[in-house]
Structure formats: C-alpha cells, structure tokens
C-alpha cells in the first residue's frame, strides 16, 4: 500500500469514527432529557407493551384532578392532589403556585419525578382547557362589537 493511499484510509477511518462518536453522544444526551408521558392507569399498571417507569424517573402524567382531593399546606406553597383517568388514582405533590386554570375536575399535565408507585413529585403543573375556551376579555369584546357577516345573493350562489 503506498503512503498516499494509507494517508487517505487513515483520514476516512478518523472521519467515520468522529461521526459515529458524535451521533452516539447526541443520542445519549437526548435519552437523558426525554420525559415519557403516562396516564394514571399506565403509571400503575404499565403501558400496553409492558413497560413501567422506574422510581426516580422523570416523566409527565396527565389526567383529571379528582374532586375534593386538593390539599394545601397552610404554612407553605405545598399542594397535594390526586389525578385519575378511567382507572386508579395517582397522587401528585407540588410546591409552588398553581396555574390560574387549575381546579378540581379539570385536566392537567404534571412534569416531575416518580417517588413511589402512586406518587409523583411535580416541578411543573400545566392546566388544560377545552377547545371552546375563550378569554373573558375577548368574549366581552365580541359580544359588544361583533355582528355576523352579511353575504349578497351572488356570493351565496358562488358567483364571483
């Protein structure tokens, strides 16, 4: 093998090794920062493929806040509530200010760490609303100044 070919082969191998190492590190970093989504039933019973989260794993859980389950600590900002879907209930513990849309019977998504089989310590709670939600200011403005569009007969017939 001549020296020129040997040099090219070494360069090609170094390039392949460098690209492979870069891809490996990127995949490792993405795996460390991934938060998997679970419903309360999937958290307790496992997903359909049999996977269950491990204790200490970061995850997101979504469901409806169970009525009469919100307990607030009067000395601090600690809040505890239960979340359910169609199956078992899971307790979510959170320390901080809850979103304005948070209430019992409302859908939420909490991001945090699994403490035990049925408890999640959340570092973020997001309240969900339905598609028909409209801020009060916009609803009021629309009721005052909104009138339906009026079409001519030509427009109704589809003529231009």
mmCIF file of C-alpha atoms in Angstrom:
data_model
loop_
_atom_site.group_PDB
_atom_site.id
_atom_site.type_symbol
_atom_site.label_atom_id
_atom_site.label_comp_id
_atom_site.label_asym_id
_atom_site.label_seq_id
_atom_site.Cartn_x
_atom_site.Cartn_y
_atom_site.Cartn_z
ATOM 1 C CA UNK A 1 0.000 0.000 0.000
ATOM 2 C CA UNK A 2 1.516 3.314 -0.992
ATOM 3 C CA UNK A 3 1.821 6.164 1.541
ATOM 4 C CA UNK A 4 -0.787 8.346 -0.196
ATOM 5 C CA UNK A 5 -3.459 5.596 -0.039
ATOM 6 C CA UNK A 6 -2.524 4.836 3.578
ATOM 7 C CA UNK A 7 -2.995 8.525 4.487
ATOM 8 C CA UNK A 8 -6.435 8.648 2.785
ATOM 9 C CA UNK A 9 -7.535 5.453 4.532
ATOM 10 C CA UNK A 10 -6.486 6.869 7.920
ATOM 11 C CA UNK A 11 -8.371 10.091 7.219
ATOM 12 C CA UNK A 12 -11.511 8.177 6.162
ATOM 13 C CA UNK A 13 -11.385 5.976 9.281
ATOM 14 C CA UNK A 14 -10.938 9.027 11.531
ATOM 15 C CA UNK A 15 -13.898 10.726 9.852
ATOM 16 C CA UNK A 16 -16.126 7.654 10.271
ATOM 17 C CA UNK A 17 -15.083 7.283 13.918
ATOM 18 C CA UNK A 18 -15.706 11.002 14.602
ATOM 19 C CA UNK A 19 -19.180 10.970 13.033
ATOM 20 C CA UNK A 20 -20.075 7.776 14.914
ATOM 21 C CA UNK A 21 -18.920 9.215 18.239
ATOM 22 C CA UNK A 22 -20.871 12.434 17.625
ATOM 23 C CA UNK A 23 -24.077 10.545 16.820
ATOM 24 C CA UNK A 24 -23.602 8.348 19.900
ATOM 25 C CA UNK A 25 -23.168 11.340 22.197
ATOM 26 C CA UNK A 26 -26.199 13.127 20.742
ATOM 27 C CA UNK A 27 -28.393 10.040 21.243
ATOM 28 C CA UNK A 28 -27.107 9.645 24.803
ATOM 29 C CA UNK A 29 -27.913 13.292 25.601
ATOM 30 C CA UNK A 30 -31.400 13.026 24.084
ATOM 31 C CA UNK A 31 -32.101 9.863 26.069
ATOM 32 C CA UNK A 32 -31.143 11.602 29.325
ATOM 33 C CA UNK A 33 -33.506 14.532 28.688
ATOM 34 C CA UNK A 34 -36.532 12.585 27.486
ATOM 35 C CA UNK A 35 -39.685 12.745 29.596
ATOM 36 C CA UNK A 36 -42.165 9.998 28.805
ATOM 37 C CA UNK A 37 -45.914 10.681 29.074
ATOM 38 C CA UNK A 38 -48.111 8.388 31.180
ATOM 39 C CA UNK A 39 -51.738 8.348 32.195
ATOM 40 C CA UNK A 40 -52.509 7.340 35.812
ATOM 41 C CA UNK A 41 -53.614 3.879 34.636
ATOM 42 C CA UNK A 42 -50.413 3.376 32.627
ATOM 43 C CA UNK A 43 -48.325 4.574 35.572
ATOM 44 C CA UNK A 44 -49.800 1.960 37.923
ATOM 45 C CA UNK A 45 -50.453 -0.948 35.536
ATOM 46 C CA UNK A 46 -47.827 -0.291 32.862
ATOM 47 C CA UNK A 47 -48.170 0.558 29.192
ATOM 48 C CA UNK A 48 -49.688 -1.979 26.754
ATOM 49 C CA UNK A 49 -46.187 -3.125 25.758
ATOM 50 C CA UNK A 50 -45.441 -3.930 29.431
ATOM 51 C CA UNK A 51 -43.103 -1.035 30.248
ATOM 52 C CA UNK A 52 -43.428 0.686 33.610
ATOM 53 C CA UNK A 53 -41.481 3.709 34.831
ATOM 54 C CA UNK A 54 -38.725 3.199 37.385
ATOM 55 C CA UNK A 55 -38.557 5.031 40.702
ATOM 56 C CA UNK A 56 -36.722 8.314 40.262
ATOM 57 C CA UNK A 57 -37.520 8.502 36.534
ATOM 58 C CA UNK A 58 -38.543 11.860 35.066
ATOM 59 C CA UNK A 59 -41.958 11.708 33.453
ATOM 60 C CA UNK A 60 -45.124 13.542 32.580
ATOM 61 C CA UNK A 61 -48.511 12.462 33.839
ATOM 62 C CA UNK A 62 -51.845 13.723 32.571
ATOM 63 C CA UNK A 63 -55.383 13.273 33.785
ATOM 64 C CA UNK A 64 -58.298 14.890 35.564
ATOM 65 C CA UNK A 65 -57.954 16.333 39.077
ATOM 66 C CA UNK A 66 -60.176 14.272 41.380
ATOM 67 C CA UNK A 67 -62.927 16.278 43.112
ATOM 68 C CA UNK A 68 -62.245 17.045 46.806
ATOM 69 C CA UNK A 69 -58.654 15.767 46.557
ATOM 70 C CA UNK A 70 -56.728 19.060 46.667
ATOM 71 C CA UNK A 71 -54.918 19.534 49.992
ATOM 72 C CA UNK A 72 -52.935 22.720 50.638
ATOM 73 C CA UNK A 73 -50.356 23.222 53.378
ATOM 74 C CA UNK A 74 -51.292 26.478 55.173
ATOM 75 C CA UNK A 75 -47.643 27.134 56.133
ATOM 76 C CA UNK A 76 -46.138 26.888 52.631
ATOM 77 C CA UNK A 77 -46.946 26.576 48.924
ATOM 78 C CA UNK A 78 -47.099 22.777 49.065
ATOM 79 C CA UNK A 79 -50.124 21.276 47.332
ATOM 80 C CA UNK A 80 -51.136 17.655 47.021
ATOM 81 C CA UNK A 81 -53.900 16.341 44.769
ATOM 82 C CA UNK A 82 -54.996 13.135 43.071
ATOM 83 C CA UNK A 83 -55.197 12.644 39.321
ATOM 84 C CA UNK A 84 -57.236 9.936 37.599
ATOM 85 C CA UNK A 85 -58.402 8.834 34.186
ATOM 86 C CA UNK A 86 -60.575 5.731 33.877
ATOM 87 C CA UNK A 87 -58.602 3.631 36.358
ATOM 88 C CA UNK A 88 -56.580 4.080 39.541
ATOM 89 C CA UNK A 89 -55.719 7.419 41.071
ATOM 90 C CA UNK A 90 -52.180 8.816 41.400
ATOM 91 C CA UNK A 91 -51.108 11.444 43.947
ATOM 92 C CA UNK A 92 -49.230 14.480 42.668
ATOM 93 C CA UNK A 93 -47.256 16.627 45.116
ATOM 94 C CA UNK A 94 -46.242 20.106 44.015
ATOM 95 C CA UNK A 95 -44.569 23.058 45.694
ATOM 96 C CA UNK A 96 -45.247 26.369 44.012
ATOM 97 C CA UNK A 97 -48.009 28.475 42.547
ATOM 98 C CA UNK A 98 -50.588 26.548 40.533
ATOM 99 C CA UNK A 99 -51.810 27.916 37.184
ATOM 100 C CA UNK A 100 -54.951 30.062 37.103
ATOM 101 C CA UNK A 101 -56.913 27.418 35.176
ATOM 102 C CA UNK A 102 -56.173 24.713 37.799
ATOM 103 C CA UNK A 103 -59.293 23.415 39.527
ATOM 104 C CA UNK A 104 -60.912 20.157 40.563
ATOM 105 C CA UNK A 105 -62.439 18.225 37.682
ATOM 106 C CA UNK A 106 -60.090 19.971 35.219
ATOM 107 C CA UNK A 107 -57.473 18.268 33.061
ATOM 108 C CA UNK A 108 -53.811 18.812 33.962
ATOM 109 C CA UNK A 109 -50.366 17.676 32.887
ATOM 110 C CA UNK A 110 -47.664 17.463 35.561
ATOM 111 C CA UNK A 111 -43.962 17.017 34.892
ATOM 112 C CA UNK A 112 -41.836 15.583 37.651
ATOM 113 C CA UNK A 113 -40.187 12.548 39.209
ATOM 114 C CA UNK A 114 -41.776 9.247 40.233
ATOM 115 C CA UNK A 115 -41.378 8.955 44.023
ATOM 116 C CA UNK A 116 -43.210 5.663 44.552
ATOM 117 C CA UNK A 117 -45.686 3.517 42.628
ATOM 118 C CA UNK A 118 -48.565 6.001 43.013
ATOM 119 C CA UNK A 119 -46.851 9.318 43.846
ATOM 120 C CA UNK A 120 -45.239 11.887 41.558
ATOM 121 C CA UNK A 121 -43.329 14.908 42.857
ATOM 122 C CA UNK A 122 -44.008 17.568 40.228
ATOM 123 C CA UNK A 123 -41.776 20.513 39.403
ATOM 124 C CA UNK A 124 -44.281 21.900 36.876
ATOM 125 C CA UNK A 125 -48.078 21.714 36.592
ATOM 126 C CA UNK A 126 -49.916 22.788 33.448
ATOM 127 C CA UNK A 127 -53.696 23.211 33.382
ATOM 128 C CA UNK A 128 -55.535 22.278 30.206
ATOM 129 C CA UNK A 129 -58.674 23.782 28.781
ATOM 130 C CA UNK A 130 -61.049 22.653 26.077
ATOM 131 C CA UNK A 131 -61.029 23.921 22.515
ATOM 132 C CA UNK A 132 -64.009 26.181 23.162
ATOM 133 C CA UNK A 133 -62.187 28.225 25.789
ATOM 134 C CA UNK A 134 -62.166 31.959 25.158
ATOM 135 C CA UNK A 135 -60.605 34.550 27.482
ATOM 136 C CA UNK A 136 -63.301 36.707 29.138
ATOM 137 C CA UNK A 137 -61.933 39.915 27.602
ATOM 138 C CA UNK A 138 -62.286 38.557 24.060
ATOM 139 C CA UNK A 139 -65.769 37.152 24.736
ATOM 140 C CA UNK A 140 -66.878 40.545 26.059
ATOM 141 C CA UNK A 141 -65.393 42.429 23.107
ATOM 142 C CA UNK A 142 -67.055 40.059 20.650
ATOM 143 C CA UNK A 143 -70.459 40.419 22.305
ATOM 144 C CA UNK A 144 -70.261 44.226 22.031
ATOM 145 C CA UNK A 145 -68.896 44.780 18.565
ATOM 146 C CA UNK A 146 -69.313 41.532 16.690
ATOM 147 C CA UNK A 147 -72.033 41.120 14.119
ATOM 148 C CA UNK A 148 -72.347 38.232 11.681
ATOM 149 C CA UNK A 149 -71.054 38.623 8.150
ATOM 150 C CA UNK A 150 -73.651 39.509 5.562
ATOM 151 C CA UNK A 151 -73.436 37.895 2.115
ATOM 152 C CA UNK A 152 -75.063 39.025 -1.083
ATOM 153 C CA UNK A 153 -77.197 36.602 -3.084
ATOM 154 C CA UNK A 154 -74.421 36.407 -5.667
ATOM 155 C CA UNK A 155 -71.916 35.322 -3.009
ATOM 156 C CA UNK A 156 -74.354 32.730 -1.643
ATOM 157 C CA UNK A 157 -74.741 31.248 -5.143
ATOM 158 C CA UNK A 158 -70.968 31.013 -5.539
ATOM 159 C CA UNK A 159 -70.685 33.534 -8.380
ATOM 160 C CA UNK A 160 -67.721 35.838 -8.403
#
